[in-house]
Tab-separated table of C-alpha atoms in Angstrom:
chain	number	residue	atom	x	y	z
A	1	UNK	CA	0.000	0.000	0.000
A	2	UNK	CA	1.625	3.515	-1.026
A	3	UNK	CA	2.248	5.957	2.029
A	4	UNK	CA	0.142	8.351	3.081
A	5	UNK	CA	0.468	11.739	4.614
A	6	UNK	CA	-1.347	10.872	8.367
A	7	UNK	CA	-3.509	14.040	10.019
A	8	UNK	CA	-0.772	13.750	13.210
A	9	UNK	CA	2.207	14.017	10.672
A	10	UNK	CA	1.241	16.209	8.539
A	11	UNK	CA	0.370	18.509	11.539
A	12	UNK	CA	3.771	17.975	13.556
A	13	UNK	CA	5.345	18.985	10.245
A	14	UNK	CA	3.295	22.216	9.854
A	15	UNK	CA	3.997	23.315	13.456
A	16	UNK	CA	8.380	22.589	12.769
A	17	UNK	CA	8.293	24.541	10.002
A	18	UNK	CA	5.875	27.611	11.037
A	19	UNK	CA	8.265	27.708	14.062
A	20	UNK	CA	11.552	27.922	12.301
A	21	UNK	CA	10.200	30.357	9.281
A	22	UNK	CA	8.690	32.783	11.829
A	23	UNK	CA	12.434	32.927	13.282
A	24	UNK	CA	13.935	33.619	10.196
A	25	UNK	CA	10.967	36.127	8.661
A	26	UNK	CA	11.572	37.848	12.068
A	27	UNK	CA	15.316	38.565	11.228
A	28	UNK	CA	14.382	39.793	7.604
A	29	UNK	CA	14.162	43.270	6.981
A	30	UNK	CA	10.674	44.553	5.328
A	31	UNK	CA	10.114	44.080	1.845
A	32	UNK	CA	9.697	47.289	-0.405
A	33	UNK	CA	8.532	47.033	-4.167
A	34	UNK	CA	11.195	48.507	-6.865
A	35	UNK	CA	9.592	52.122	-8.515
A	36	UNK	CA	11.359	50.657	-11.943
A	37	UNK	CA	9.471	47.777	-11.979
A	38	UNK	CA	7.532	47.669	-15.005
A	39	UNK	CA	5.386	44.378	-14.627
A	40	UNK	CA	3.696	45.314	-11.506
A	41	UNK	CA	0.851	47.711	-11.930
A	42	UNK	CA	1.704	50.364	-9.001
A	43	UNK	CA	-1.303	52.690	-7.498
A	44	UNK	CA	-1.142	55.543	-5.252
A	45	UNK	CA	-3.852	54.496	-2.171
A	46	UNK	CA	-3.721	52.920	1.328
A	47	UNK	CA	-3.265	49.316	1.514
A	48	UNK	CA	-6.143	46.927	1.530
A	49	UNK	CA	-4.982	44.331	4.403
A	50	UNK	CA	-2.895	46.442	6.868
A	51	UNK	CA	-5.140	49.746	6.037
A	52	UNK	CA	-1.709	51.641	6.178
A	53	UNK	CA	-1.536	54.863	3.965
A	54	UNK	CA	2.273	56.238	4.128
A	55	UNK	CA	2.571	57.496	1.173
A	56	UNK	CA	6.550	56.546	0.855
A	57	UNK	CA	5.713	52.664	0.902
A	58	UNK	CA	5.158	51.695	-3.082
A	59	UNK	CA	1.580	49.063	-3.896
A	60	UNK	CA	0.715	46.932	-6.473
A	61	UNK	CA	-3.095	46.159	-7.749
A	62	UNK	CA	-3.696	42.509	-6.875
A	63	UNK	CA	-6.084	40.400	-9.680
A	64	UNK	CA	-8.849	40.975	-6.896
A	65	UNK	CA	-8.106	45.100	-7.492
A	66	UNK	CA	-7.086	45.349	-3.786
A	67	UNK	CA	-4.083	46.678	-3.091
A	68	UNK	CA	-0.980	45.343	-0.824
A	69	UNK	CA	2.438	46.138	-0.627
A	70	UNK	CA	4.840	42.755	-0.538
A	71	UNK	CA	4.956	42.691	3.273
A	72	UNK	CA	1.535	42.982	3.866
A	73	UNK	CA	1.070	40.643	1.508
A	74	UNK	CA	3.776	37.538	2.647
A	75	UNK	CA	2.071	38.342	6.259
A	76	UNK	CA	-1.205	37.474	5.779
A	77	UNK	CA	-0.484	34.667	3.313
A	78	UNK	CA	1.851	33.124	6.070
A	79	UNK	CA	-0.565	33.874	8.692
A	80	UNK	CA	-3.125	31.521	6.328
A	81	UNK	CA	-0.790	28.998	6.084
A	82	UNK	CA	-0.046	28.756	9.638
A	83	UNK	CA	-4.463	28.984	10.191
A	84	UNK	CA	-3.907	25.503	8.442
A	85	UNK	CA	-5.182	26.804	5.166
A	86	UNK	CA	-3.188	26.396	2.045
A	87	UNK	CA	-5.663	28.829	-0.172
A	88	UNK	CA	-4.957	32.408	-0.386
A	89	UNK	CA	-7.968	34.608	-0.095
A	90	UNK	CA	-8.532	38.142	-0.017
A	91	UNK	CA	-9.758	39.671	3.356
A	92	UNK	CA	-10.081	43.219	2.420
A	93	UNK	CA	-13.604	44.376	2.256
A	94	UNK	CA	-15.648	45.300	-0.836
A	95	UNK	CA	-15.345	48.715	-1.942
A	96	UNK	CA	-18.668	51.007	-0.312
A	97	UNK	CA	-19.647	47.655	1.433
A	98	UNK	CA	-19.038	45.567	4.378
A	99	UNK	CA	-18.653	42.128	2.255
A	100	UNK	CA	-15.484	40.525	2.827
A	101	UNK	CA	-13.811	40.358	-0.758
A	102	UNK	CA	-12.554	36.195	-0.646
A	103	UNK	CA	-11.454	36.050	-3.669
A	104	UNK	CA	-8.731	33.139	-4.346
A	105	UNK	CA	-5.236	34.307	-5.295
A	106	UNK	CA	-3.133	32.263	-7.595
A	107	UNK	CA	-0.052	31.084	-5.499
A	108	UNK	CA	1.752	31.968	-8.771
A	109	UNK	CA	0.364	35.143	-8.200
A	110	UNK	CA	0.940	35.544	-4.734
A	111	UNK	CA	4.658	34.162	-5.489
A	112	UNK	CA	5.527	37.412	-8.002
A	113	UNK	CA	3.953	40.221	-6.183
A	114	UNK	CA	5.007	38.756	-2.319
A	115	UNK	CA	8.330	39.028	-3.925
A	116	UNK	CA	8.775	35.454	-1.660
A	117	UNK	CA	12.930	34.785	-1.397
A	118	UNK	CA	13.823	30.845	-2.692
A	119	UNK	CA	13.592	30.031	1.461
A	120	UNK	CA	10.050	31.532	1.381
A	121	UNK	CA	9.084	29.726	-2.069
A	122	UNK	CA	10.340	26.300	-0.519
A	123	UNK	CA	8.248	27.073	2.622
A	124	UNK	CA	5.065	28.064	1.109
A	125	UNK	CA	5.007	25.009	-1.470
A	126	UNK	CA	5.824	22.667	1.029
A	127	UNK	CA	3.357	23.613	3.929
A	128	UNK	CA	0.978	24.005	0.893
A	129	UNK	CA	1.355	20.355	0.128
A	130	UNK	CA	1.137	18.884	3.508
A	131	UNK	CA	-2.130	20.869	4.459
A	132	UNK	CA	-3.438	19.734	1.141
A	133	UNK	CA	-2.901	16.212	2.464
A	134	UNK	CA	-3.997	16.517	5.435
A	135	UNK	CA	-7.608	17.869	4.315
A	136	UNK	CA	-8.253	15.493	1.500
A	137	UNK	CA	-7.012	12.407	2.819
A	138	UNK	CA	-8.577	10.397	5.709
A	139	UNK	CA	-5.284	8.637	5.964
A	140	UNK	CA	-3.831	7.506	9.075
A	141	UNK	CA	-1.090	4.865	10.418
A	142	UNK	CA	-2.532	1.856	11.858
A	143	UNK	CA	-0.710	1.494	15.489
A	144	UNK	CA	-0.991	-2.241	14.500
A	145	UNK	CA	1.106	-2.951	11.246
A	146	UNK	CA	2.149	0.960	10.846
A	147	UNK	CA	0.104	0.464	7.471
A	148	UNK	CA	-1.862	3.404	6.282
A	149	UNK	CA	-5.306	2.761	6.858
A	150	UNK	CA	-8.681	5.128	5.575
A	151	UNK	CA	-11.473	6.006	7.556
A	152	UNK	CA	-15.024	5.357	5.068
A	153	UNK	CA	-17.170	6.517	8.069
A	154	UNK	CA	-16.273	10.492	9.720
A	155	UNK	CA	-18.214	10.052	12.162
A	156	UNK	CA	-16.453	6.461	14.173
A	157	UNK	CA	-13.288	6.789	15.999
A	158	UNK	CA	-12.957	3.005	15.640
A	159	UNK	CA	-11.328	2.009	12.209
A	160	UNK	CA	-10.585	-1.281	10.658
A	161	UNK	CA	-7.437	-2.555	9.911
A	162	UNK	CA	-7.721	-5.309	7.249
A	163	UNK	CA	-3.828	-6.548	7.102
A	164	UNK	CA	-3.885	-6.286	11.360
A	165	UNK	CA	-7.395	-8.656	10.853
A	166	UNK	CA	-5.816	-10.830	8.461
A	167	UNK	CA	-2.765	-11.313	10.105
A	168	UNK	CA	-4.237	-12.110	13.608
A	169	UNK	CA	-6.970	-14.099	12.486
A	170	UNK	CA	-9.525	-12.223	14.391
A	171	UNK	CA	-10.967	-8.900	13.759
A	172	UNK	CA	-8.415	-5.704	14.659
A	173	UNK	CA	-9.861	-1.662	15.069
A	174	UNK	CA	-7.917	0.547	16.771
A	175	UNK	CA	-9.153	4.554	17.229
A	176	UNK	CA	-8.470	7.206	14.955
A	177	UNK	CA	-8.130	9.813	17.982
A	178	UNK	CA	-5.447	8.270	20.067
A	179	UNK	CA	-4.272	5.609	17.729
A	180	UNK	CA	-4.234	2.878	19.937
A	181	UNK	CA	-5.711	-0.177	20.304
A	182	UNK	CA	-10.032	-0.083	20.295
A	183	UNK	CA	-11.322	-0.211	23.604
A	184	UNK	CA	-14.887	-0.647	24.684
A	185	UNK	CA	-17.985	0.122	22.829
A	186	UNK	CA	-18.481	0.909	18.765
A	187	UNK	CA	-19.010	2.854	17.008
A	188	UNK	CA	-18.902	6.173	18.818
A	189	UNK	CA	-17.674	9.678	17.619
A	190	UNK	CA	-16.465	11.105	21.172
A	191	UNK	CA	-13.453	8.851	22.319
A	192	UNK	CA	-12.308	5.029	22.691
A	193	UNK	CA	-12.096	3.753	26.409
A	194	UNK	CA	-8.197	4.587	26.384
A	195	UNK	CA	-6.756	6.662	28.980
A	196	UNK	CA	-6.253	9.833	27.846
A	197	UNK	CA	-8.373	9.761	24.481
A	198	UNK	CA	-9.055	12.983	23.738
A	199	UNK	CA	-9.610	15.039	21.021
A	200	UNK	CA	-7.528	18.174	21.099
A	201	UNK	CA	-9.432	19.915	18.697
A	202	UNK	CA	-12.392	19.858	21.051
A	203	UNK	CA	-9.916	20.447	24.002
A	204	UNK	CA	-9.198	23.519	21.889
A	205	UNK	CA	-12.361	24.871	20.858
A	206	UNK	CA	-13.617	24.207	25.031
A	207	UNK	CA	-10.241	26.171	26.711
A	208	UNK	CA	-9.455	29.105	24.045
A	209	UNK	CA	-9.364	32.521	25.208
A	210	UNK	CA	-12.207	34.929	24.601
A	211	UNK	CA	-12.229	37.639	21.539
A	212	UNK	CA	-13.364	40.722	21.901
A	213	UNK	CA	-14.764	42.229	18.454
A	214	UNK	CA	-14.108	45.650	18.616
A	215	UNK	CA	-16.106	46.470	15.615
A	216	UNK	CA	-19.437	44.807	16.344
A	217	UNK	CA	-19.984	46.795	19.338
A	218	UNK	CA	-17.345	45.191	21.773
A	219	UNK	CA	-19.172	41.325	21.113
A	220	UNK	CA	-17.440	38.702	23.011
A	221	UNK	CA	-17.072	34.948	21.812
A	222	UNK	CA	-14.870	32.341	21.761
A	223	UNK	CA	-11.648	32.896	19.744
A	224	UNK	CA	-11.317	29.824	17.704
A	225	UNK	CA	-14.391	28.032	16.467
A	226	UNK	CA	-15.046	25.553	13.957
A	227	UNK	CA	-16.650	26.020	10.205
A	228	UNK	CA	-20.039	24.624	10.706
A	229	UNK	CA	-19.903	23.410	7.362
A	230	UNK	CA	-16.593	21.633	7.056
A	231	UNK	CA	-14.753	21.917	10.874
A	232	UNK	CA	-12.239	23.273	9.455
A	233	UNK	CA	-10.416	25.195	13.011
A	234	UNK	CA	-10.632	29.179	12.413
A	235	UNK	CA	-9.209	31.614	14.720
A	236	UNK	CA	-10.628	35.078	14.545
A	237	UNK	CA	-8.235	38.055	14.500
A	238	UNK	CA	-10.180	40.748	16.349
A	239	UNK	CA	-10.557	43.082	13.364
A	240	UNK	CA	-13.337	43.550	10.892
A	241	UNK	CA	-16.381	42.183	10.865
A	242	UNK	CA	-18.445	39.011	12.636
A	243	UNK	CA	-18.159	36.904	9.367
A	244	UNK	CA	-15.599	34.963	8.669
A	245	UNK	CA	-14.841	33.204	5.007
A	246	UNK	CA	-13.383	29.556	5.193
A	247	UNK	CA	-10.997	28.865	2.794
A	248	UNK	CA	-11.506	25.569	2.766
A	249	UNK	CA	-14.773	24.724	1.961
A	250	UNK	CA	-15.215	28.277	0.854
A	251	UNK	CA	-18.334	28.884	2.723
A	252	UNK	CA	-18.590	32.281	5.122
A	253	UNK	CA	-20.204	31.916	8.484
A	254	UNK	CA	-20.950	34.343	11.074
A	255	UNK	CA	-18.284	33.630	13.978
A	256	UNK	CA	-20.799	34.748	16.990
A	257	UNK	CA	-23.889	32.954	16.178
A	258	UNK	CA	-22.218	30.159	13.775
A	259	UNK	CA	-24.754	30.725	11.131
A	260	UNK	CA	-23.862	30.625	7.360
A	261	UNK	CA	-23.744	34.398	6.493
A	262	UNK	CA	-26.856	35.054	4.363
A	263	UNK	CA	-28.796	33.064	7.608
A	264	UNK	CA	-27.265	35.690	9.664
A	265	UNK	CA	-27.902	38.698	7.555
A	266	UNK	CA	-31.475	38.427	7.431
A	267	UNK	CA	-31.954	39.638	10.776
A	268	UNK	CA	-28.403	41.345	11.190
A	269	UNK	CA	-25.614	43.127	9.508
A	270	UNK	CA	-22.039	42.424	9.717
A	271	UNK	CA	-21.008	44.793	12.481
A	272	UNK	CA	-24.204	44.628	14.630
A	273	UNK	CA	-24.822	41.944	17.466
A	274	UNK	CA	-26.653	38.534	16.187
A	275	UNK	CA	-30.692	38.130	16.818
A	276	UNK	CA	-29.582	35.011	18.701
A	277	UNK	CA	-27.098	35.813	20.507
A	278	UNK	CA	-23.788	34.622	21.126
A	279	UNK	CA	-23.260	30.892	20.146
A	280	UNK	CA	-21.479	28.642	22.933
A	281	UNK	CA	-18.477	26.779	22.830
A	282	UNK	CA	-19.000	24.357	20.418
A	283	UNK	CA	-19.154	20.237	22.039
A	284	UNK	CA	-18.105	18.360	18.542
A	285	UNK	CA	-16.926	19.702	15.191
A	286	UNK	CA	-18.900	19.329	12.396
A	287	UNK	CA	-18.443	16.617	9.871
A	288	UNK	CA	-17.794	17.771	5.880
A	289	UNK	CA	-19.608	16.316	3.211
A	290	UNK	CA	-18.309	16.746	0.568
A	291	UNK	CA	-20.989	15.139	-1.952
């Protein structure tokens, strides 16, 4: 059977290489576009992530017609990458409106006008591949036979392992949260009967601080929730608006009251308090189909 990236790997090997790149971004000094540059198309207005105006930085016009300078733009892209998502998406809002823009970027794209170093490039492609793994593949190593074993149902922690079955002569499952050997009941979505089965991104979603959204009248919530389409982890940054646009299954949900955004709007607006309230911590993460 051919390897597979595993959700633990793939993760392990996002969070070694987010640490070391953030060390050496943090030594860089900032990027600055080159006036005599003739394949960029330069214009003279504030940029469109960082909402900086000083008029001595040079911007470029990005496909979107948003504009960024290089470090605003390798700072949010990294920031993506190191959300877990390997898209690049605009979060500037809509000219006259309050609509987030979301439009994909090309990496290519994001590659020229980033003006990303041959470290950066090697960085970007790399966590770009293992993220892409890790979301399309319910891959992981059996605990058993180390061979890579997929989950056909989301929603049971207790997986099959045919070679482990064949091999003992009597049926093997071991749990896709702790990867150890099944114990107790099945199926269940929660946790095995192992000691210490837990699933951190519940642990997560339960102990996270509490953001404050300045712009939506001071609204608390939780600070990381997940999509409610896909559970895809999302960590709000504290500026903008309530709505937040998932680059993964590229749906936009209101992060106070978890409803998909045109649910939300019809009694709300993106910087004023939900009809329902505040949405509590969320007790399981939603399962994405896909079909």
């Amino acid at each position: 059977m051919n390897d597979k990236h595993t959700e633990t790997s793939c993760w392990s090997t996002v969070r070694s290489k987010v640490a070391a790149h953030t060390n050496e971004m943090q030594q860089r000094p900032e990027k600055r576009y080159d006036h005599r540059e003739r394949t960029f198309k330069f214009v003279n207005r504030r940029d469109d992530i960082t909402l900086d105006d000083d008029p001595e930085i040079l911007r470029t016009e990005m496909s979107c017609g948003h504009a960024v300078s290089p470090q605003s733009l390798t700072d949010w892209c990294q920031s993506l990458l190191d959300q877990g998502q390997y898209k690049f998406t605009c979060p500037a809002l809509k000219h006259g409106g309050n609509q987030k823009c979301g439009k994909e970027w090309p990496y290519q794209e994001v590659r020229k006008l980033a003006l990303l170093t041959d470290s950066e490039q090697r960085y970007f492609e790399e966590t770009m591949a293992t993220l892409a793994a890790a979301n399309f593949h319910e891959y992981k190593s059996c605990p058993g036979c180390q061979s890579s074993v997929e989950r056909e149902d989301s929603t049971n922690l207790s997986v099959h392992c045919t070679v482990c079955t064949a091999e003992m002569g009597r049926i093997y499952e071991f749990c896709w949260q702790c990867r150890r050997k099944w114990k107790g009941p099945a199926p269940r979505s929660d946790r095995c009967n192992n000691e210490g089965c837990i699933n951190n991104d519940l642990d997560l979603l339960q102990t996270c601080s509490i953001a404050v959204l300045s712009e939506v009248q001071n609204m608390q919530c939780p600070s990381i929730r997940a999509c409610p389409t896909c559970g895809q982890l999302i960590e709000h940054d504290k500026r903008g608006c309530k709505n937040i646009f998932c680059t993964r299954c590229r749906k936009e949900f209101c992060f106070v009251c978890l409803k998909l955004t045109p649910e939300c709007l019809k009694t709300s607006t993106h910087f004023t308090p939900c009809s329902d309230g505040v949405a509590p911590r969320q007790t399981s993460i939603p399962t994405w189909k896909r079909n």
